[in-house]
XYZ file of C-alpha atoms in Angstrom:
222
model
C 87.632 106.405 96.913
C 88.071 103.101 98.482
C 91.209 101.002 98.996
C 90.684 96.061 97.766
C 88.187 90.749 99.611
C 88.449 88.659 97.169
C 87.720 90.366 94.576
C 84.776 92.229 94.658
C 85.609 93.809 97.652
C 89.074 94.631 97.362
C 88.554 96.799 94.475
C 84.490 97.257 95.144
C 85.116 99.057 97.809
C 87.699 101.419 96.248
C 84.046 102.757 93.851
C 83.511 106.410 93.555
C 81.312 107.503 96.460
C 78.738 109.658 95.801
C 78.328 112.347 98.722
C 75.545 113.860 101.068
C 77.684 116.322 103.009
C 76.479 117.232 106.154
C 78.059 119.319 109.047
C 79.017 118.080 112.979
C 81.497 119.301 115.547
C 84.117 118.534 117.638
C 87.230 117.176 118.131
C 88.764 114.058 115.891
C 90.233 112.673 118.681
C 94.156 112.239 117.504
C 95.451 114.375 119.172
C 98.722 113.016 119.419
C 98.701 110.779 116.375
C 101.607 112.178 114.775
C 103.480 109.019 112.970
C 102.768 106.367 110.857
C 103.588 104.214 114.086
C 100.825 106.118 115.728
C 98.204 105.801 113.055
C 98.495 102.409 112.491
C 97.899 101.456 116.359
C 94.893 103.604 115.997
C 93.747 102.246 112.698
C 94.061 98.674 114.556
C 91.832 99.296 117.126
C 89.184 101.319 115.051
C 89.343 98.542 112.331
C 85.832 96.278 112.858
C 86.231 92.404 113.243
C 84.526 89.550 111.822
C 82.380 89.004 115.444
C 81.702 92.876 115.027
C 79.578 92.760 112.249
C 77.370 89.875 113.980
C 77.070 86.309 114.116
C 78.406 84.046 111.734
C 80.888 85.778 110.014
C 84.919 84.903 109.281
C 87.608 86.515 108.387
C 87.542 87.511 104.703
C 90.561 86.628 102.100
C 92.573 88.957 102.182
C 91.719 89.470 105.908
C 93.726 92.882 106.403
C 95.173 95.034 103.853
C 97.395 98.002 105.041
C 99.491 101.000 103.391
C 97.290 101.379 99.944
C 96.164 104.869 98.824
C 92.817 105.609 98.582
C 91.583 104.995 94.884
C 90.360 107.443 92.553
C 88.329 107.763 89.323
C 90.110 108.560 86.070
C 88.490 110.396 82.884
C 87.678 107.101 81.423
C 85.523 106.041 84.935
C 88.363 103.556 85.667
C 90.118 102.939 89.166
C 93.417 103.760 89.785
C 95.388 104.267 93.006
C 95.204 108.141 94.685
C 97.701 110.379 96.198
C 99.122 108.675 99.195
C 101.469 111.411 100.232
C 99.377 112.716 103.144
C 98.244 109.402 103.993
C 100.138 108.506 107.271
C 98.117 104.794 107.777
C 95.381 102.789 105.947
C 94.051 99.651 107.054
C 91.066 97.710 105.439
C 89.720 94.790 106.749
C 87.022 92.244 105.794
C 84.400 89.678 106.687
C 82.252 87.037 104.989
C 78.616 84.945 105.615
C 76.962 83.044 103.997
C 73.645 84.903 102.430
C 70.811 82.889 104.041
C 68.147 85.992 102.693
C 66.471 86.458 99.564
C 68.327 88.240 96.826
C 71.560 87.686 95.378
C 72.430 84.219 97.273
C 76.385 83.344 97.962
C 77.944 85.281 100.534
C 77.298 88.741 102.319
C 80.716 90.904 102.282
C 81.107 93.587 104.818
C 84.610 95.825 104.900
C 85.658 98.550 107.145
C 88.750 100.822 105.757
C 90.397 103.394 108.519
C 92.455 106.704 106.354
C 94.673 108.877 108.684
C 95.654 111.544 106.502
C 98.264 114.355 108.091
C 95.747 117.154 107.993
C 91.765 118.053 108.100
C 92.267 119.465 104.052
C 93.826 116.311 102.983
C 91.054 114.564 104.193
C 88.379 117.078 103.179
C 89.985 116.790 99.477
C 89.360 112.767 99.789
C 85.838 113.389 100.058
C 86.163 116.314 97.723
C 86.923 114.053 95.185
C 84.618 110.902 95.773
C 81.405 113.665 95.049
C 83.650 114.989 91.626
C 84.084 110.919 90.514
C 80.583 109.690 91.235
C 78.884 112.946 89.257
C 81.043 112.019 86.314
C 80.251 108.225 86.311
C 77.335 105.964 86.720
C 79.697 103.284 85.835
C 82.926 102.062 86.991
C 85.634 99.806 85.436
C 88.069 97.875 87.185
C 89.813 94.989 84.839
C 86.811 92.818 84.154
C 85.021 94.266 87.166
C 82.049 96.998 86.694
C 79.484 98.829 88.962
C 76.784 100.284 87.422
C 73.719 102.366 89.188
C 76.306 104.214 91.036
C 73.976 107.137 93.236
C 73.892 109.233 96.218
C 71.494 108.366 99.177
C 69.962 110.341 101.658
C 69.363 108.178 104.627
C 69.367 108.576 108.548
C 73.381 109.914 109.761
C 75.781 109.279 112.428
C 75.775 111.443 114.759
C 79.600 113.116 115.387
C 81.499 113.322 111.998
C 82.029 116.677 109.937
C 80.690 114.553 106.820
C 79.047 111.812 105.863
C 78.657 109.899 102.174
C 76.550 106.929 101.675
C 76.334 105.415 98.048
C 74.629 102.638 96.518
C 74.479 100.256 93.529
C 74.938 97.632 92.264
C 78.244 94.703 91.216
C 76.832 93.826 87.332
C 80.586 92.393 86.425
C 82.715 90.119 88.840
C 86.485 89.941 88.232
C 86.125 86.572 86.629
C 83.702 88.203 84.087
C 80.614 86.864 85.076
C 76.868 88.443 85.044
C 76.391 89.581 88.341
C 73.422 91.741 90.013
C 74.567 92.064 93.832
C 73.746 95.753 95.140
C 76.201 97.577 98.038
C 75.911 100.097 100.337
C 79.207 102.064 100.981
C 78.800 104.793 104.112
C 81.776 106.769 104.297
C 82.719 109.722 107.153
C 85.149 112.429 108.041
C 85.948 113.282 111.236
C 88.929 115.418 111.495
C 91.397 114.216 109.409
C 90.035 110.692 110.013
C 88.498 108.910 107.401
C 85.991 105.924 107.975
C 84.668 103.320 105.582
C 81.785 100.334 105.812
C 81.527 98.412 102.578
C 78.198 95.679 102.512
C 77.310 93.852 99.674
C 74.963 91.106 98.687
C 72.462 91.444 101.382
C 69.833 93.974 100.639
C 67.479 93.722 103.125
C 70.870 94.617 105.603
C 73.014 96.527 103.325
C 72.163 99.644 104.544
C 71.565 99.550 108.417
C 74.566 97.299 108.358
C 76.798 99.968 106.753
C 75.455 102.858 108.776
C 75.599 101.089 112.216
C 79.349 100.307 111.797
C 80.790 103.260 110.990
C 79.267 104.907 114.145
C 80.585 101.564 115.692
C 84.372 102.736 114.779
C 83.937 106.493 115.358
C 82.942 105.099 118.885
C 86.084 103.696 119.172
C 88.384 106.261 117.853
């Protein structure tokens, strides 16, 4: 699951993930990233920026969130923080523009979340456990929050990870309690004991190139 921008995002982007699983080689390119100290460096340079996501975005509110757990689905489809035992950094951080496209209006929301977990099964568990939460719900419940529509997607992968899950649906619930109807694309991928996240919402004609092309952006920088 995901780890909390304003609102939507923060907790958004901690949705069960549905997951396509496919296979890749290769190193994960840690070697050597042993400490929390370590992990967090690397998390802070794999991390993408407002100017990486294009023009016209700013830094989101929160901007960077660091040291949550990844969250998980309980029985009743709600989220609540994960293990964090194995987790040796996390860092989330996230971006805002204004929606000049058709659709859902207000502002586009992009987030990229770095995991360094201590070993290749903690992280293969993670993602373990995203496909378990998204076949049990369709919905998702976060205080006043919901996402409904919650599904797999097969789309086009980046290259070099060991698995890849991209999900999509839709916000129907904001935190305040309003009506909402503002689809995301979440791409999550394991490489190693790496895990990456790219969170877009309220954009659809960009949603999903937008989430695919950045996390090949941070595996590139790992």
């Amino acid at each position: 699951m995901l780890v909390g921008v304003a609102a939507v995002v923060a907790v958004a982007a901690a949705a069960a993930v549905a997951v396509v699983v496919l296979r890749g080689r290769g190193d994960d390119g840690l070697a050597g990233v042993d400490t929390p100290a370590e992990a967090q460096k690397l998390a802070s340079r794999v991390a993408l920026k407002p100017t990486d996501w294009g023009a016209g975005f700013w830094p989101g509110s929160p901007y960077e969130t660091g040291g949550q757990p990844l969250r998980v689905v309980d029985d009743d489809c709600g989220l609540v923080p994960g293990p964090g035992d194995d987790v040796l950094a996390t860092l989330e951080r996230n971006s805002d523009r204004e929606n000049n496209g058709a659709g859902t209006g207000g502002s586009v929301t992009a987030q990229s979340v770095v995991v360094v977990l201590k070993s290749t099964r903690s992280a293969e568990a993670a993602l373990a456990r995203t496909q378990s939460d998204t076949q049990r719900c369709r919905t998702v419940y976060s205080g006043k929050q919901q996402w409904q529509d919650v599904h797999e997607v097969e789309m086009a992968t980046p290259e070099g990870f060991d698995e890849v899950a991209v999900e999509e649906g839709r916000l129907a619930v904001d935190a305040t309690g309003r009506s909402v109807d503002q689809p995301y694309t979440q791409a999550t991928g394991r490489k190693g004991r790496l895990v990456l996240r790219a969170y877009v919402i309220g954009s659809p004609q960009e949603n999903r190139s937008a989430a695919v092309e950045a996390l090949s952006e941070m595996l590139n920088r790992v």
